[in-house]
Coordinates of C-alpha atoms in Angstrom, one line a residue:
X215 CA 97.1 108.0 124.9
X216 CA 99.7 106.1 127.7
X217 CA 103.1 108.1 127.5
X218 CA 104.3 104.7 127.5
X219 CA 102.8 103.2 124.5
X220 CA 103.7 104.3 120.7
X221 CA 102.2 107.2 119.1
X222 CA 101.9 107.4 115.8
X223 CA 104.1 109.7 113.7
X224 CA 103.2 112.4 111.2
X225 CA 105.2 111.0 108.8
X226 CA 103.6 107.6 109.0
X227 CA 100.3 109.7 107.9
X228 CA 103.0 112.2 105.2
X229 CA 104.2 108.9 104.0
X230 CA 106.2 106.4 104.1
X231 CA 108.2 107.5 101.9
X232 CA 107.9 104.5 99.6
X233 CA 108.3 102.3 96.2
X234 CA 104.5 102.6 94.9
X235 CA 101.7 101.5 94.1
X236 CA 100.6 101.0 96.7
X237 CA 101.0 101.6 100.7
X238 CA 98.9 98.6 102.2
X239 CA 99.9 96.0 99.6
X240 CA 103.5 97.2 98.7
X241 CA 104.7 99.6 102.0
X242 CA 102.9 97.4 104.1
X243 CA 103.4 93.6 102.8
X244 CA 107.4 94.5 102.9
X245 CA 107.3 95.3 106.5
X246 CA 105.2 91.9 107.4
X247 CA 107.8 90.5 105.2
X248 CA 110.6 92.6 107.3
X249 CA 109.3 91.9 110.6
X250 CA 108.6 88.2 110.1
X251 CA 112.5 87.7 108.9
X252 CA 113.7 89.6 112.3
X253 CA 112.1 86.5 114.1
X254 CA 114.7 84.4 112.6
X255 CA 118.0 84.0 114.0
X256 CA 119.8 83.5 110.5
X257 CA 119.2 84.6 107.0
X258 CA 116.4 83.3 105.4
X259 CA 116.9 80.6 102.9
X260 CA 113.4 79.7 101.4
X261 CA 110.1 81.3 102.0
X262 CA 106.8 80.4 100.9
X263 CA 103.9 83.2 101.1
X264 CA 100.0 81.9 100.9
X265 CA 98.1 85.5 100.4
X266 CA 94.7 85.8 101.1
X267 CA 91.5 87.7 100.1
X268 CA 92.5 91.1 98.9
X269 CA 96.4 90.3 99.0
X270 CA 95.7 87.2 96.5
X271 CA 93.6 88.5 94.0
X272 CA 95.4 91.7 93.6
X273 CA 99.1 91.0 94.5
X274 CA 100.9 91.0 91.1
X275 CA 99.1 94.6 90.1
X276 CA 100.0 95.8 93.1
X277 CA 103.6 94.7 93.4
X278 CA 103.2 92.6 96.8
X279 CA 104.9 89.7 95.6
X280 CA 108.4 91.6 95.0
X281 CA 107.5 93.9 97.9
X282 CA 107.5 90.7 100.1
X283 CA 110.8 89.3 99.0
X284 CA 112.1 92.7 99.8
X285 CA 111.4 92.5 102.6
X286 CA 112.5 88.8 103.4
X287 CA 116.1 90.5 101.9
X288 CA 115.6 93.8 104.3
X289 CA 115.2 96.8 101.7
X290 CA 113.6 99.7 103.0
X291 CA 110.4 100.7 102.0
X292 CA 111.6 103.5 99.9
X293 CA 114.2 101.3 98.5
X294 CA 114.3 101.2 94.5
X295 CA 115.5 97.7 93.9
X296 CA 112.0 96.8 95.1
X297 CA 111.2 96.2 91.6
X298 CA 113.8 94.1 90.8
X299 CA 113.3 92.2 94.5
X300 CA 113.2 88.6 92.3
X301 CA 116.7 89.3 90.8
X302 CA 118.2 90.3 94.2
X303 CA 116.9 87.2 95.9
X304 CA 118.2 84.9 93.0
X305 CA 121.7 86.6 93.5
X306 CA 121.4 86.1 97.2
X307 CA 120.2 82.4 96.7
X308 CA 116.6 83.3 98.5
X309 CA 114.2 80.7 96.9
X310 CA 110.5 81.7 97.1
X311 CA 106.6 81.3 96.1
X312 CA 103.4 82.7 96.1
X313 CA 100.5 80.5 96.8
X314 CA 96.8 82.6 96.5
X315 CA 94.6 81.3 99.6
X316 CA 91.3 80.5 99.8
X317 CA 88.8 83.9 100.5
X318 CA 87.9 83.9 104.2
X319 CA 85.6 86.5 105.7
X320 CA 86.9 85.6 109.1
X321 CA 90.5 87.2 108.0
X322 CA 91.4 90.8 107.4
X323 CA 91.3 92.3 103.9
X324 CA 95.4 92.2 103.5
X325 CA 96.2 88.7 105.3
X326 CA 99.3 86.6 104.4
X327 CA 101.0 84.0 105.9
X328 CA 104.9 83.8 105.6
X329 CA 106.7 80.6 106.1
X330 CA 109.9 80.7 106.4
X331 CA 113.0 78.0 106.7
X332 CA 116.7 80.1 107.2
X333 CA 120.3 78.6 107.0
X334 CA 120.5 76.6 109.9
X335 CA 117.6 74.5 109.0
X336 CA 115.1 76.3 111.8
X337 CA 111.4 77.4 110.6
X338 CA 109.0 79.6 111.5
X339 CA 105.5 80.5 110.2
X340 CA 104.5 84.3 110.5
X341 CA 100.9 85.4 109.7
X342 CA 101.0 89.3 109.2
X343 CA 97.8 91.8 108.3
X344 CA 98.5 94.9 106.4
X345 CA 96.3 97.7 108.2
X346 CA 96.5 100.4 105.1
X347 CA 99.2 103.3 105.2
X348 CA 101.8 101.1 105.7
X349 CA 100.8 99.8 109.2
X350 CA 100.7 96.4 110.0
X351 CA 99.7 93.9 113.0
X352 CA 101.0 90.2 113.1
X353 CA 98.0 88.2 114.3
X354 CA 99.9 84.4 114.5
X355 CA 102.9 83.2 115.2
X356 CA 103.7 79.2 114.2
X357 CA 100.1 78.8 114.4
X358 CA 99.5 80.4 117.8
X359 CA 97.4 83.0 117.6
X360 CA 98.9 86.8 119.1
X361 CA 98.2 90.4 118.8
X362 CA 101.4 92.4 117.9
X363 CA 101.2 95.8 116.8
X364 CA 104.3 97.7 118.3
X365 CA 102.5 99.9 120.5
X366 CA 104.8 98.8 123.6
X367 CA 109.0 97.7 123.0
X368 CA 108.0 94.6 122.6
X369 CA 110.3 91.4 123.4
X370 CA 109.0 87.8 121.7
X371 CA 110.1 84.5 123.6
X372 CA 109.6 81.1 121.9
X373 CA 110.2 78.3 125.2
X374 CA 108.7 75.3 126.1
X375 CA 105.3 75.4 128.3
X376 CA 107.3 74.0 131.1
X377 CA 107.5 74.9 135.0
X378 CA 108.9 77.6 136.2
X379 CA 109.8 79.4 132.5
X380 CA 107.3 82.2 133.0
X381 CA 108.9 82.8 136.2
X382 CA 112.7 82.8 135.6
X383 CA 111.9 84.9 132.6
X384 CA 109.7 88.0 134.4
X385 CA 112.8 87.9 137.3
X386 CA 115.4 88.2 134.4
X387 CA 113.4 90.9 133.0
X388 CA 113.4 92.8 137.0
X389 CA 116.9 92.6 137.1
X390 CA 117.4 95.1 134.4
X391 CA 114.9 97.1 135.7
X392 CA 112.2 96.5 133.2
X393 CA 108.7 97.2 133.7
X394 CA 106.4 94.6 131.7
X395 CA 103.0 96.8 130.6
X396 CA 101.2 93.7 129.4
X397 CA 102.3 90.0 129.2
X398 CA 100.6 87.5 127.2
X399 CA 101.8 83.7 126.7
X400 CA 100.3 81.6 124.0
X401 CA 100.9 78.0 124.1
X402 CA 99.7 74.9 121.1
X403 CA 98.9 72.5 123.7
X404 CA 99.8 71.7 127.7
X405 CA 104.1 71.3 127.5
X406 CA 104.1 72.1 124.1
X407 CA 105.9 75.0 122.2
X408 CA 104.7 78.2 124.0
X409 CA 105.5 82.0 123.0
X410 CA 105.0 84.7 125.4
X411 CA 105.2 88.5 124.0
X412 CA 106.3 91.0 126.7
X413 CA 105.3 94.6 126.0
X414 CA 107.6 96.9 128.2
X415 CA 107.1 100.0 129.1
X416 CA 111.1 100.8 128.0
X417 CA 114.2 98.9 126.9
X418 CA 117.5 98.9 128.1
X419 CA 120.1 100.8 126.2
X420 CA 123.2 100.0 123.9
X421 CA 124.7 96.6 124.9
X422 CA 122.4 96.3 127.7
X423 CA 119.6 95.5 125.2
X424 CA 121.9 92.6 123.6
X425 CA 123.4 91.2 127.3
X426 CA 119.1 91.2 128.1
X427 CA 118.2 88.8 124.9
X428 CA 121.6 86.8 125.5
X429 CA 120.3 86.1 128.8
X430 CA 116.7 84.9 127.8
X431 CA 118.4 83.0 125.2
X432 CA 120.5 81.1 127.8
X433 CA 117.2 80.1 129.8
X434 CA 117.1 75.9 128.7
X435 CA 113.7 76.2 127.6
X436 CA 114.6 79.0 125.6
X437 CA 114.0 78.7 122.0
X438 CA 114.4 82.0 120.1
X439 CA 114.3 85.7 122.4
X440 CA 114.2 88.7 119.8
X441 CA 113.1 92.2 120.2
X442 CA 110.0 93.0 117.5
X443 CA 110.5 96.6 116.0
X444 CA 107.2 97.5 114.4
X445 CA 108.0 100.0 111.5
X446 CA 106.5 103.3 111.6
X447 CA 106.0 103.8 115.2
X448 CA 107.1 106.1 117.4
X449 CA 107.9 107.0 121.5
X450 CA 109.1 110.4 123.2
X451 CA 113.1 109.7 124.0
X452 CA 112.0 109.5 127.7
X453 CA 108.7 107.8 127.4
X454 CA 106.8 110.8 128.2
X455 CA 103.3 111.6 128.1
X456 CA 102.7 114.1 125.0
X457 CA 101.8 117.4 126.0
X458 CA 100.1 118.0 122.5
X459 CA 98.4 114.7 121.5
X460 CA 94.5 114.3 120.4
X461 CA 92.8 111.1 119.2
X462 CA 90.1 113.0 117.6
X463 CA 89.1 116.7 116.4
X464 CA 87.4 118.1 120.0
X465 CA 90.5 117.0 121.1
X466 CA 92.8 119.1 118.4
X467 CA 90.6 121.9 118.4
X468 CA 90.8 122.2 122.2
X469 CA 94.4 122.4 122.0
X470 CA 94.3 124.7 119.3
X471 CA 92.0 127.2 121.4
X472 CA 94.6 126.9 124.2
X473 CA 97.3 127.7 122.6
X474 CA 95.9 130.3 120.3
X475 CA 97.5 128.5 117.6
X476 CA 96.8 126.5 114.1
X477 CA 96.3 122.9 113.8
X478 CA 99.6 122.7 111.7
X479 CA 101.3 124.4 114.6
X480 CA 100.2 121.9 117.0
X481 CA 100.8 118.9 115.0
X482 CA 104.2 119.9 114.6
X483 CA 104.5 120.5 118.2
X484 CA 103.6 116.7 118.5
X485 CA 105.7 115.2 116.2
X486 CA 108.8 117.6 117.4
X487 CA 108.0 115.5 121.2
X488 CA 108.3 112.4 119.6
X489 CA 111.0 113.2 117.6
X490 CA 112.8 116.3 118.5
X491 CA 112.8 119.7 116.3
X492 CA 115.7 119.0 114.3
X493 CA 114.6 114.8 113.7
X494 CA 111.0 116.8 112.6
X495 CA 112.2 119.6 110.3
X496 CA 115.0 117.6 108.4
X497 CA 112.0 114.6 107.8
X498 CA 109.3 117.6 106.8
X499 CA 112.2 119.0 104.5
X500 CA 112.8 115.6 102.9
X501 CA 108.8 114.9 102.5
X502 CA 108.4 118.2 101.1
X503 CA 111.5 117.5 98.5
X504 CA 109.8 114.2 97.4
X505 CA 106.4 115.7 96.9
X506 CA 108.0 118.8 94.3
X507 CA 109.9 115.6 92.8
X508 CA 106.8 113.2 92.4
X509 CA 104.4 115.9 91.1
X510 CA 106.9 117.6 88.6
X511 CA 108.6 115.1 86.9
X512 CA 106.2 113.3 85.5
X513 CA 105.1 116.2 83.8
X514 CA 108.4 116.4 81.8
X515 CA 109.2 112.7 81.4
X516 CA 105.8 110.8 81.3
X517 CA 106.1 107.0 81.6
X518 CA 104.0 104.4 81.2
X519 CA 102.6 102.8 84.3
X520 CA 103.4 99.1 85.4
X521 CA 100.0 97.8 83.8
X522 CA 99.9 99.8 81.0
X523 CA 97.0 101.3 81.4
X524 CA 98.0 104.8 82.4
X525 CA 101.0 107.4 81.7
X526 CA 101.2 110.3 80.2
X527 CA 97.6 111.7 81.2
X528 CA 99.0 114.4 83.9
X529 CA 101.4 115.9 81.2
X530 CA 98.1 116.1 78.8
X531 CA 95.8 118.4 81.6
X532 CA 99.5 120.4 82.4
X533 CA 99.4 121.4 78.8
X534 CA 96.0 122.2 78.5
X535 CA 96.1 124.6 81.1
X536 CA 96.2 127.5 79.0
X537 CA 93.3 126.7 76.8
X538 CA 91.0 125.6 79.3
X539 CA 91.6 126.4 83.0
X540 CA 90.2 130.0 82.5
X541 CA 86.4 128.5 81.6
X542 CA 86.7 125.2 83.8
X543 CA 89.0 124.6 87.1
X544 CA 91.3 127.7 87.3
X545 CA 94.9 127.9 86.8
X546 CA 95.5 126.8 90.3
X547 CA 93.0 123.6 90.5
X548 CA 94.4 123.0 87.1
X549 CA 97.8 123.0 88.3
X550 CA 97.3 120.9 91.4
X551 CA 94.9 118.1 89.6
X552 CA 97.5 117.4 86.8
X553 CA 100.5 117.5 89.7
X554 CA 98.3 114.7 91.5
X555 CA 97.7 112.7 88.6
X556 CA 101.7 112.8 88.3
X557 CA 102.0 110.9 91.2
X558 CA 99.8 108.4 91.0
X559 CA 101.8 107.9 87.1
X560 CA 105.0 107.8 89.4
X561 CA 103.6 105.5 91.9
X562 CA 102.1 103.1 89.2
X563 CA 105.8 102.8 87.6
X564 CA 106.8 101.6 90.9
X565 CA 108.6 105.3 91.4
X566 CA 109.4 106.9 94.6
X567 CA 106.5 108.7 96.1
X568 CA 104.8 109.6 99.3
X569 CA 102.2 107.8 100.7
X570 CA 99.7 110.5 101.9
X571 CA 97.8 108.6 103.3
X572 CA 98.1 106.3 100.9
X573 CA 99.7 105.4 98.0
X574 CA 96.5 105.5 96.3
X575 CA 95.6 108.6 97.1
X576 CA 98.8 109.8 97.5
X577 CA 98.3 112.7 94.8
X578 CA 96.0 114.8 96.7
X579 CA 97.8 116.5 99.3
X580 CA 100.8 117.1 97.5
X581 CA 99.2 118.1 94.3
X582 CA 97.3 120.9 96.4
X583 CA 98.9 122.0 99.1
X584 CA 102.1 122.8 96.5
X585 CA 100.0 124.3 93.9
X586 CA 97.7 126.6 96.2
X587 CA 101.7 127.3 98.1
X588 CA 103.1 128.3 94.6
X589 CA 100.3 130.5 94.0
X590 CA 100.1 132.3 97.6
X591 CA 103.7 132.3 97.3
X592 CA 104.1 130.4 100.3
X593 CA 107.9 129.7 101.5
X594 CA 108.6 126.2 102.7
X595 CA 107.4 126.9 106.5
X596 CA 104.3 127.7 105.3
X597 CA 103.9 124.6 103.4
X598 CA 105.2 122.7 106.5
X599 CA 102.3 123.7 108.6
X600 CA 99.6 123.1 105.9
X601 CA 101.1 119.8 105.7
X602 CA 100.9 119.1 109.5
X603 CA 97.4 120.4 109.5
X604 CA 96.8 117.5 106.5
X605 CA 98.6 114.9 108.4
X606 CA 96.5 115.8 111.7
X607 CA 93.2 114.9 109.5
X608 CA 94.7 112.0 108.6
X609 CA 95.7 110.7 112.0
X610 CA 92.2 111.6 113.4
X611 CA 91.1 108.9 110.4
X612 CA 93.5 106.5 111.1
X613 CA 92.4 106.3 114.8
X614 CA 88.8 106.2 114.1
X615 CA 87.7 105.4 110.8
X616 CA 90.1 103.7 108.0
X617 CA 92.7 104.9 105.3
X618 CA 92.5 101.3 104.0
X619 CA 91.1 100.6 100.7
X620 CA 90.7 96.8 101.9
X621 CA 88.9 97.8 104.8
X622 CA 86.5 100.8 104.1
X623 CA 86.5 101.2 100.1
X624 CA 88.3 104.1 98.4
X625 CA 85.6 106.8 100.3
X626 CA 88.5 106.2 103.5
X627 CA 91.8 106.6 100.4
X628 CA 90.7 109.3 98.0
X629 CA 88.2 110.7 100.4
X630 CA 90.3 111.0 103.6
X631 CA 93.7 112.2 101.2
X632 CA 90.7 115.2 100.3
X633 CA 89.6 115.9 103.7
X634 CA 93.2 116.2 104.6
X635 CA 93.8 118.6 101.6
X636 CA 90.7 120.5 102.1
X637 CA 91.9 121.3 105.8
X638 CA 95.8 122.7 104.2
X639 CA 94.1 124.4 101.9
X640 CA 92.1 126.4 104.8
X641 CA 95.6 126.9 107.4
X642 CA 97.4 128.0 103.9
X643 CA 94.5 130.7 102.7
X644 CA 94.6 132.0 106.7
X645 CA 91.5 130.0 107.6
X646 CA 90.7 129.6 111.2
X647 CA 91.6 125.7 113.1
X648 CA 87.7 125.3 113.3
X649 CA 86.6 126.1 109.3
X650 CA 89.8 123.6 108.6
X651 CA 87.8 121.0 110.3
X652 CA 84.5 122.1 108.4
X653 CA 86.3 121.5 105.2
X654 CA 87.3 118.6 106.1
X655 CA 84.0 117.0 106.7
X656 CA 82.7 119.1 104.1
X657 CA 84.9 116.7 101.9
X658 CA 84.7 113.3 103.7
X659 CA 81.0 113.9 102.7
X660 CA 81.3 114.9 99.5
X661 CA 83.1 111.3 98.7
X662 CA 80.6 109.0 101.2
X663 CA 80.7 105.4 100.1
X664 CA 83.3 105.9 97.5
X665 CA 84.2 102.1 96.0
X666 CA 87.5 100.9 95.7
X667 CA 87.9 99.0 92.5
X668 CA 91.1 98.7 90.8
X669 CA 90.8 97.4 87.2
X670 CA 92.9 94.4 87.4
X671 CA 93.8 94.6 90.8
X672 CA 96.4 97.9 89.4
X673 CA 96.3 101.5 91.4
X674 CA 96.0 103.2 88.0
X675 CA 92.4 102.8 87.1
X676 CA 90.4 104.9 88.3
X677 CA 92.7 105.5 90.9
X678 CA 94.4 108.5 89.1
X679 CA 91.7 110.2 87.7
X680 CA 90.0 109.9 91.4
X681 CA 92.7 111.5 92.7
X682 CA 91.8 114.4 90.5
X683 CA 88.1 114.3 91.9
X684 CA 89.5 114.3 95.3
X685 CA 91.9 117.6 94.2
X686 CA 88.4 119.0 92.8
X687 CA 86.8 118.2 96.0
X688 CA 89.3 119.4 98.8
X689 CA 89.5 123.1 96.1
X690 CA 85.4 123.2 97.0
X691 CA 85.1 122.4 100.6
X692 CA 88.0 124.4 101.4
X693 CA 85.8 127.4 99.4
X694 CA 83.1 127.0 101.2
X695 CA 84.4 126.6 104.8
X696 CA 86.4 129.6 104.4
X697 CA 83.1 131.3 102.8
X698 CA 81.8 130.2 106.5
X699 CA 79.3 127.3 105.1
X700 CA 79.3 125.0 108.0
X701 CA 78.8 121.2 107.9
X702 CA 75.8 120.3 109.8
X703 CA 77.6 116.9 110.8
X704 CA 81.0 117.8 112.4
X705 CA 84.3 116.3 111.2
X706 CA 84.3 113.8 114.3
X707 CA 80.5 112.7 113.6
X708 CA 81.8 112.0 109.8
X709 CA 84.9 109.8 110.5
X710 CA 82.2 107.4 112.8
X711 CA 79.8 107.2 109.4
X712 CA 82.8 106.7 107.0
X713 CA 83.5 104.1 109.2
X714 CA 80.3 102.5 109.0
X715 CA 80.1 103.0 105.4
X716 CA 83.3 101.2 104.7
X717 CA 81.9 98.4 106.7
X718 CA 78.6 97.7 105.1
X719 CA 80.3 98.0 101.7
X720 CA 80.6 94.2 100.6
X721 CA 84.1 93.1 99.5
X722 CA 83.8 92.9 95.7
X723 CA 84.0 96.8 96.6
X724 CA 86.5 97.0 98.4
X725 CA 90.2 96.2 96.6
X726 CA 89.3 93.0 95.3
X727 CA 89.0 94.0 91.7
X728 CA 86.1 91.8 91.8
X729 CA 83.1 94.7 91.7
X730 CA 82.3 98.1 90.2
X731 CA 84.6 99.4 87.3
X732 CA 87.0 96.9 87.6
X733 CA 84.4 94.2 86.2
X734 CA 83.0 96.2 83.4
X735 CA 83.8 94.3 79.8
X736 CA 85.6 97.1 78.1
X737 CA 87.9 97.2 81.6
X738 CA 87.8 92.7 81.6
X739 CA 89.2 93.7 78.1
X740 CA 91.8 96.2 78.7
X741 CA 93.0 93.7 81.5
X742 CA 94.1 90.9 79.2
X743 CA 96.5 93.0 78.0
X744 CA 98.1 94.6 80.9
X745 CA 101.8 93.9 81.2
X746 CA 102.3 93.2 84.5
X747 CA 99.4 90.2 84.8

């Protein structure tokens, strides 16, 4: 990976931190919503969003409608006024609507349009996709097509297709001693409106960054000049190459051999080069606060979920732990599977949670890693490198297969949150870097072609009672890895067919609510009744 270019963060894997239920179509649809209100020069005023496919037939279960006008009004994504987004914008004198698109094939899973009028009477039309695990990529801008992801300090420049623009605008950029990595310029028709993104290989600092913009912005043929920060990623302070990145497990486990060192250990390494140590071990010890908080509470004060169709089912297994984990899962499994079904209650009550790597599958890690910790008696170091090791799996994923319900079924949520656990659970018990890997693929396999299908379009059903499954699942592969039983397909070969798996699933299986579970009568049934619909 270029030392210029963004790398992603292990907290982008270990989170966000975030308002559930979910982290493509809550985390994610607030920063489209964020990102596409930067591109106007003055508060929005009105804002119309047309959703399509996956993000129209499941955006009220899922919260995306108030997690976009948070985002219009700039609330973080961890923010708890999300859920009361539609009061906030009435108070602020935001006027929106929704508007569900027709299904197109041709457009990703998560795909919503955001058009926008502010103050002064200017407009601007912002398509945005939601990637899963709160990444997203905008894909048009006023009807021009683009490709912005925030991999490069990007600079957007809205100017009339005129003579001479590109040229007075790449000698501006010289004289501050910018050097452009790629340049693309989209125009709707010869000496019509044009828009030409600039990724950079760095910015200039402090009020050189403002004087830079103020200058494009003089240019006559200068529309609008804003800088595009892309949420959740990530650069070295000096734009340096990383000395510890991998894009895939050869990679890590090569660097692991090196070093004669744990995965954990060289995740953290990674993320303390993008970072710095202190930025990376006051984030770990927030994460690690928010995942005792999500899968404890809960437990003590169960509420019911924002559908209604779940709450209260984590405190039931807690209780029943001394009555039936002897004969069945153990004390320990016990103990992690009703903490993860705790945190898919909080998320579905639109409580704060981490995303890991999902919101949907967000009880997983937590729920086992802290469990198997409390048991080993693991301090809070410990847990920090079994939760680097986890969020190492999970970037390995994200680069080559899919954390996205929408895009690969609930085999690359629940099963990739498992594979991720299954690898902690091997650092934490003193496994070696290479049986963490087994158990990871040992888990990924376990959960192939794993169907997302929310009833109603809610992260509640089955969602929570998966992520028990998945807890059940990392517990066995992590068993057997550190029992050396060895995967004959290695954890690189497995992210490749979970990839291709979550392709040829069609898309009544994958986050529609249209397919599986989420169609069967007695679930039709329970639907008609759910109080968020």
């Amino acid at each position: 990976m270029s030392g210029t270019s963004a790398a992603p963060s292990a907290f982008e894997i270990l989170g966000p931190i975030m308002v559930g239920p979910s982290s493509s179509h809550t985390a994610g649809a607030l920063r489209l919503a964020q990102v596409a209100a930067s591109l106007m020069e003055a508060p929005v005023a009105r804002v119309r969003f047309v959703l399509h496919n996956s993000f129209a037939h499941t955006y009220r279960g899922h919260g995306t409608d108030r997690a976009l006008v948070a985002g219009i009004l700039g609330l973080a994504t961890d923010d708890e006024r999300i859920r009361g987004a539609f009061d906030l914008a009435a108070a602020r004198g935001l006027s929106f609507e929704f508007v569900q698109g027709a299904d197109d094939s041709h457009l990703h899973p998560n795909t919503v349009d955001i058009e926008m009028t502010d103050d002064t009477g200017a407009s601007r039309s912002v398509r945005g996709e939601s990637l899963g695990g709160g990444r997203i990529r905008l894909s048009r801008i006023n009807g021009v097509s683009v490709k912005i992801t925030g991999e490069y300090d990007t600079v957007f420049v809205a100017h009339r297709d005129t003579r001479g623009v590109l040229a007075a605008l790449t000698v501006l950029l010289s004289t501050y001693g910018l050097n452009i990595a790629f340049m693309r310029t989209y125009r709707t028709e010869r000496g019509g409106a044009a828009y030409t993104v600039f990724e950079l290989d760095d910015l200039p600092r402090g009020s050189q960054l403002e004087a830079l913009l103020q200058a494009l912005r003089g240019h006559e043929h200068v529309e609008v000049a804003t800088l595009i920060r892309m949420p959740g990623t990530t650069r070295t302070p000096d734009g340096s190459e990383l000395a510890s990145d991998f894009s895939d497990a050869r990679e890590l486990l090569a660097l692991c051999e090196q070093a004669a060192t744990s995965i954990g250990a060289i995740a953290r390494a990674r993320e303390e080069e993008l970072s710095g140590a202190d930025a990376a071990k006051k984030t770990m010890e927030r994460v690690i606060a928010a995942m005792r908080a999500e899968t404890t509470e809960p437990l003590e004060h169960p509420a019911r979920s924002l559908g209604g169709l779940i709450g209260g089912e984590a405190a039931c297994v807690h209780q029943s732990a001394s009555r039936l984990a002897e004969g069945l899962m153990g004390a320990v499994q016990t103990d992690a599977v009703a903490r993860a079904m705790a945190v898919l209650e909080r998320s579905a009550s639109m409580g704060v949670i981490v995303a890991a790597p999902t919101a949907g599958s967000a009880g997983i890690v937590p729920g086992s890693v802290l469990a198997a910790g409390e048991h080993l008696g693991a301090d809070d170091g410990a847990i920090a490198e079994a939760l680097y090791c986890a969020a190492a799996v999970g970037l390995i994923l994200t680069l080559n297969a899919s954390v996205s319900g929408a895009e690969g079924g609930c085999q690359a949520e629940v099963g990739s949150a498992s594979a991720m656990a299954a690898a902690a659970l091997v650092q934490l018990f003193g496994g070696t870097p290479r049986q963490a890997l087994d158990a990871a693929s040992l888990a990924l396999a376990n959960l192939l072609g794993l169907v997302c299908d929310p009833v109603g379009g809610l992260v509640e059903v089955p969602c929570q009672v998966r992520n028990a499954i998945g807890v059940a699942d990392a517990f066995s592969a992590a068993q057997l890895a550190l029992s050396d039983v060895s995967p004959l397909v290695p954890f690189d070969e497995m992210a490749t067919v979970m990839r291709d798996v979550g392709s040829a699933l069609p898309a009544t299986l994958r986050e529609t609510a249209k397919g599986g579970i989420a169609k069967a009568p007695s679930a039709c049934s329970a639907c008609a009744a759910c109080t968020s619909r």
